[in-house]
mmCIF file of C-alpha atoms in Angstrom:
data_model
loop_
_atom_site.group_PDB
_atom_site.id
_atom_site.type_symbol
_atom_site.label_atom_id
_atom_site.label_comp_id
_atom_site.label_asym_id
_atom_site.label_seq_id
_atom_site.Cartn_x
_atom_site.Cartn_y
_atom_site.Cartn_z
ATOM 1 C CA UNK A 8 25.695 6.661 1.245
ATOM 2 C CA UNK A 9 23.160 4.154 0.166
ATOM 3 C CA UNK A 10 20.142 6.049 -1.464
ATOM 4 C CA UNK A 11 17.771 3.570 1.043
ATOM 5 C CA UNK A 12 19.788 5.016 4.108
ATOM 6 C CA UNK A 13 20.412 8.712 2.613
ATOM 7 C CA UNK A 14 16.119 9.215 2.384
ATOM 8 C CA UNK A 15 14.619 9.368 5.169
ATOM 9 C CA UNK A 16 10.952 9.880 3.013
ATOM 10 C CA UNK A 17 10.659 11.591 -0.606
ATOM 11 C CA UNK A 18 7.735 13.759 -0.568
ATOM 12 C CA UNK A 19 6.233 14.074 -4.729
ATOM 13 C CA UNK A 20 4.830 17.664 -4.945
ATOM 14 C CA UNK A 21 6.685 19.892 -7.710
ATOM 15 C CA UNK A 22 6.994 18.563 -11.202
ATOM 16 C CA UNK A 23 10.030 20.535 -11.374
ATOM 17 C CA UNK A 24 11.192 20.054 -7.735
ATOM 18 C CA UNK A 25 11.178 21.737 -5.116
ATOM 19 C CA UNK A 26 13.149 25.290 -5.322
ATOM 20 C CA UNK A 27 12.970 26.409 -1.767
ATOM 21 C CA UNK A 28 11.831 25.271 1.969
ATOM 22 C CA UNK A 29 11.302 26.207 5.471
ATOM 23 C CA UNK A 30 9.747 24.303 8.227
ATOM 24 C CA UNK A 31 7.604 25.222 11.043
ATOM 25 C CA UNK A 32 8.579 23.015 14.064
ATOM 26 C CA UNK A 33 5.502 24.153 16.074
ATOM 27 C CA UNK A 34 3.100 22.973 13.445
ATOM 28 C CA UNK A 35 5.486 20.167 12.297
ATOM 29 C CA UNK A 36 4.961 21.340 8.753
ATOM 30 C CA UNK A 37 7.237 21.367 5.740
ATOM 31 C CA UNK A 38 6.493 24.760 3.538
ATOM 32 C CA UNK A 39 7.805 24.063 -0.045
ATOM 33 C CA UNK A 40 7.833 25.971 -3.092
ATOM 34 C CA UNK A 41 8.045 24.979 -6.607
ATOM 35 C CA UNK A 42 9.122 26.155 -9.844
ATOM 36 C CA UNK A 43 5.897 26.530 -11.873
ATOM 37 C CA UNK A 44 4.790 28.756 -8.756
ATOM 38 C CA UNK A 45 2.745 26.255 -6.374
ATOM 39 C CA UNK A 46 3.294 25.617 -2.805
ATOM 40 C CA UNK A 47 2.591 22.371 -0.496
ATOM 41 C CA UNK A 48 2.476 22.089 3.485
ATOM 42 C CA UNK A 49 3.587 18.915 4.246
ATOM 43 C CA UNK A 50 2.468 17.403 7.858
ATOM 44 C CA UNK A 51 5.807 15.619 8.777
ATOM 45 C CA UNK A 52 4.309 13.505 11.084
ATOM 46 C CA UNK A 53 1.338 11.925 9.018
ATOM 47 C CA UNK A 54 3.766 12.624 6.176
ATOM 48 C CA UNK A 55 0.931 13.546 4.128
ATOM 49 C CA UNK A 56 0.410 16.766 2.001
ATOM 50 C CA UNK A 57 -1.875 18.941 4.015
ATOM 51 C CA UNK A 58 -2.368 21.831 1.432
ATOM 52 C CA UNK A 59 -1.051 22.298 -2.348
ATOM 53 C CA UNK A 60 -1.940 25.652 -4.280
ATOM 54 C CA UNK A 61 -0.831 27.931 -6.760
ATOM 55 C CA UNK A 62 1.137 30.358 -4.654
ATOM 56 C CA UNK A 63 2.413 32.570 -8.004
ATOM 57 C CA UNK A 64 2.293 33.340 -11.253
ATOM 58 C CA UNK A 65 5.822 32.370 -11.799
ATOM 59 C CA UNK A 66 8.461 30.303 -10.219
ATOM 60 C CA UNK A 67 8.464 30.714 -6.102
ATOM 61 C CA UNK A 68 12.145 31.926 -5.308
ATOM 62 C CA UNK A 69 12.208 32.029 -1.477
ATOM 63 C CA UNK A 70 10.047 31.439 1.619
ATOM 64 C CA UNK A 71 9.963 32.975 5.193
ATOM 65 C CA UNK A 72 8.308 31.941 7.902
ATOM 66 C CA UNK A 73 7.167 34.447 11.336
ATOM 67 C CA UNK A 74 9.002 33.883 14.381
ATOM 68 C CA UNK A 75 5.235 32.888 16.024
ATOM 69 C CA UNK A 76 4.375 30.805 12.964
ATOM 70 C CA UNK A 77 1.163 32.196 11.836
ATOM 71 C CA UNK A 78 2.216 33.132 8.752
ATOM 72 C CA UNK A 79 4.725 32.572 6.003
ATOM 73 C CA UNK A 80 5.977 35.059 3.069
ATOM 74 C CA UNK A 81 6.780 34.010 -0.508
ATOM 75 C CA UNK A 82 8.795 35.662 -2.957
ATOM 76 C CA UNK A 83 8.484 34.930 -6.879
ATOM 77 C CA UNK A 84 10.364 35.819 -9.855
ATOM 78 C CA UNK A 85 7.822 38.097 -11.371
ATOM 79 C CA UNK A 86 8.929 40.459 -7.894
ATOM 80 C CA UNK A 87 6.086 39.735 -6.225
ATOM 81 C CA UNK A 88 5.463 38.554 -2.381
ATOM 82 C CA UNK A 89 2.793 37.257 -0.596
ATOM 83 C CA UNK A 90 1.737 36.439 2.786
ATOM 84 C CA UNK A 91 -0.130 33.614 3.438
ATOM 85 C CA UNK A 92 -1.653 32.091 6.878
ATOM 86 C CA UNK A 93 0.130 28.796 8.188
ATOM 87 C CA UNK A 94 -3.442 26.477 9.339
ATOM 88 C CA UNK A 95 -5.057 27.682 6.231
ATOM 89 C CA UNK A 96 -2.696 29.039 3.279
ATOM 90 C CA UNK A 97 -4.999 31.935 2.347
ATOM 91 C CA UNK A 98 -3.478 35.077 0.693
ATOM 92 C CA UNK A 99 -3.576 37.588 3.827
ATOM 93 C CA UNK A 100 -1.520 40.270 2.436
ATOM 94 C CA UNK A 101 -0.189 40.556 -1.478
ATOM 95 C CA UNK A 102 2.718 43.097 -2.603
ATOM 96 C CA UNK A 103 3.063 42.916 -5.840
ATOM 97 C CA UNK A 104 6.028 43.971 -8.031
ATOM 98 C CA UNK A 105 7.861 44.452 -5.130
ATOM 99 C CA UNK A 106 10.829 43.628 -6.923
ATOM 100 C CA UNK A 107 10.690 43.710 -10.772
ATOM 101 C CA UNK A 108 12.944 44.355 -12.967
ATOM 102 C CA UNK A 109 12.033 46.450 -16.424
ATOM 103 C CA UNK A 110 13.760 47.380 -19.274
ATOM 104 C CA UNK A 111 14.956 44.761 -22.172
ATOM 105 C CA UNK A 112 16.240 41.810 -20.341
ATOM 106 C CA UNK A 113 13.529 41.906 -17.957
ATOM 107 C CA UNK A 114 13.162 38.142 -18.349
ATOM 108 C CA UNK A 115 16.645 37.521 -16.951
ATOM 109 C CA UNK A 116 16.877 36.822 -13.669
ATOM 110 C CA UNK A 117 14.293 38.463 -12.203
ATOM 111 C CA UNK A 118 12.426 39.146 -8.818
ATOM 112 C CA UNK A 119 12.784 38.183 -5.345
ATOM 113 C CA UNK A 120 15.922 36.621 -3.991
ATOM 114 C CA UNK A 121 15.636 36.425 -0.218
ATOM 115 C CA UNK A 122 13.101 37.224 2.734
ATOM 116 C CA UNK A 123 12.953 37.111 6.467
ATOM 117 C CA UNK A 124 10.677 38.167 8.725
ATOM 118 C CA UNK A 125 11.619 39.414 12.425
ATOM 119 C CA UNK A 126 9.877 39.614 15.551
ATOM 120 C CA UNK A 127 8.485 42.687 14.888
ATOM 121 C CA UNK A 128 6.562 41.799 12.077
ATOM 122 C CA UNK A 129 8.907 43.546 9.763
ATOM 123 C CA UNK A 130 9.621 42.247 6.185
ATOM 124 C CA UNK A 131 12.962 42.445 5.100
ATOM 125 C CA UNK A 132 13.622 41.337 1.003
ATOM 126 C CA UNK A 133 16.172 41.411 -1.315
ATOM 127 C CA UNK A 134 15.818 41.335 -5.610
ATOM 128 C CA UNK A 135 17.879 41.136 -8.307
ATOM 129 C CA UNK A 136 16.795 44.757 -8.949
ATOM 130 C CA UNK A 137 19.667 46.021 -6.233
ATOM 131 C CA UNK A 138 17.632 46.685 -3.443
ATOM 132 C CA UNK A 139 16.840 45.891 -0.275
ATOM 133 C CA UNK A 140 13.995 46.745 1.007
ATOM 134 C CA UNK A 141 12.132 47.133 4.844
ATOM 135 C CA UNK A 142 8.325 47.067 5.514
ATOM 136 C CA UNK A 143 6.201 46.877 8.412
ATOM 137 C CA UNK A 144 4.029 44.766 8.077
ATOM 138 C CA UNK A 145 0.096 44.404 9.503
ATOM 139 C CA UNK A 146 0.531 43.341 13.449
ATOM 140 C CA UNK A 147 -0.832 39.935 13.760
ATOM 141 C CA UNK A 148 -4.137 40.334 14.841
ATOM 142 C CA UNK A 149 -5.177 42.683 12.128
ATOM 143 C CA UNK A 150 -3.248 40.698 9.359
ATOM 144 C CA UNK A 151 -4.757 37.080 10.481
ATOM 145 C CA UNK A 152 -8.526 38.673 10.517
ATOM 146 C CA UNK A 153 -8.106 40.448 7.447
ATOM 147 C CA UNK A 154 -8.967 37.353 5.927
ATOM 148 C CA UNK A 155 -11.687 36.129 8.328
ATOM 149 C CA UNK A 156 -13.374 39.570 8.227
ATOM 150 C CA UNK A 157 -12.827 39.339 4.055
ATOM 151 C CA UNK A 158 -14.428 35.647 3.530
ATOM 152 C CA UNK A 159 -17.331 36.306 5.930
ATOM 153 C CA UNK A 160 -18.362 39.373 4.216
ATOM 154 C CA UNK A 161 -18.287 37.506 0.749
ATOM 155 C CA UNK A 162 -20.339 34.840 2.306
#
């Protein structure tokens, strides 16, 4: 297929591409995930970037979005995840080391392989470490105003 006809429009937000995706059709937003650990939101129909940020410390491995699309989990190769609100990417819940590896070739493929999150607000992952693992997370209302109760106290 021609490369005019196989693009339908290239979207420049990883220096090292673009390692994983979902969208949110409700939003019409495009949730990517680099390499080097940043994250954009890309509004499809203005087919601008909305948001870009440093999600992680490390390279973002996998992305999950909630079946009501308020918020969206990311898993990185240093084992960590994060949950982050889909109008305004703030952190609203961080688990960290959720799935590290130790020992000597703790550099080696590493950290979080795979998310999902059902309609019951429960987390499934996966890791390279062997497990899987099951968490309930925050209900919605608590989880979204965690982080409006948090930034008006610190104002």
């Amino acid at each position: 297929m021609p490369h005019n006809k196989a693009l339908v429009h290239p979207f420049v937000c990883h220096d090292q591409g673009a390692s994983c995706l979902v969208f949110a059709p409700q939003h019409q937003v495009l949730i990517s995930a680099g390499k080097k650990g940043d994250a954009c939101l890309i509004d499809v129909r203005s087919k601008l970037i909305r948001h870009k940020f440093n999600a992680h410390e490390s390279a973002v491995k996998c992305i999950a979005i909630d079946p009501h699309e308020d918020y969206f989990a990311t898993g990185s190769a240093d084992g960590d995840i994060k949950i982050w609100g889909v109008t305004v990417p703030n952190v609203l819940l961080t688990l960290q080391t959720e799935h590290a590896r130790g020992g000597f070739f703790k550099n080696i493929g590493q950290g979080v392989t795979q998310l999902q999150i059902d309609s019951h607000g429960r987390l499934f992952s996966c890791g390279v470490d062997g497990s899987m693992k099951v968490r309930q997370l925050p209900d919605r209302e608590t989880l979204l105003n965690h982080h409006k109760k948090h930034t008006t106290e610190t104002a």
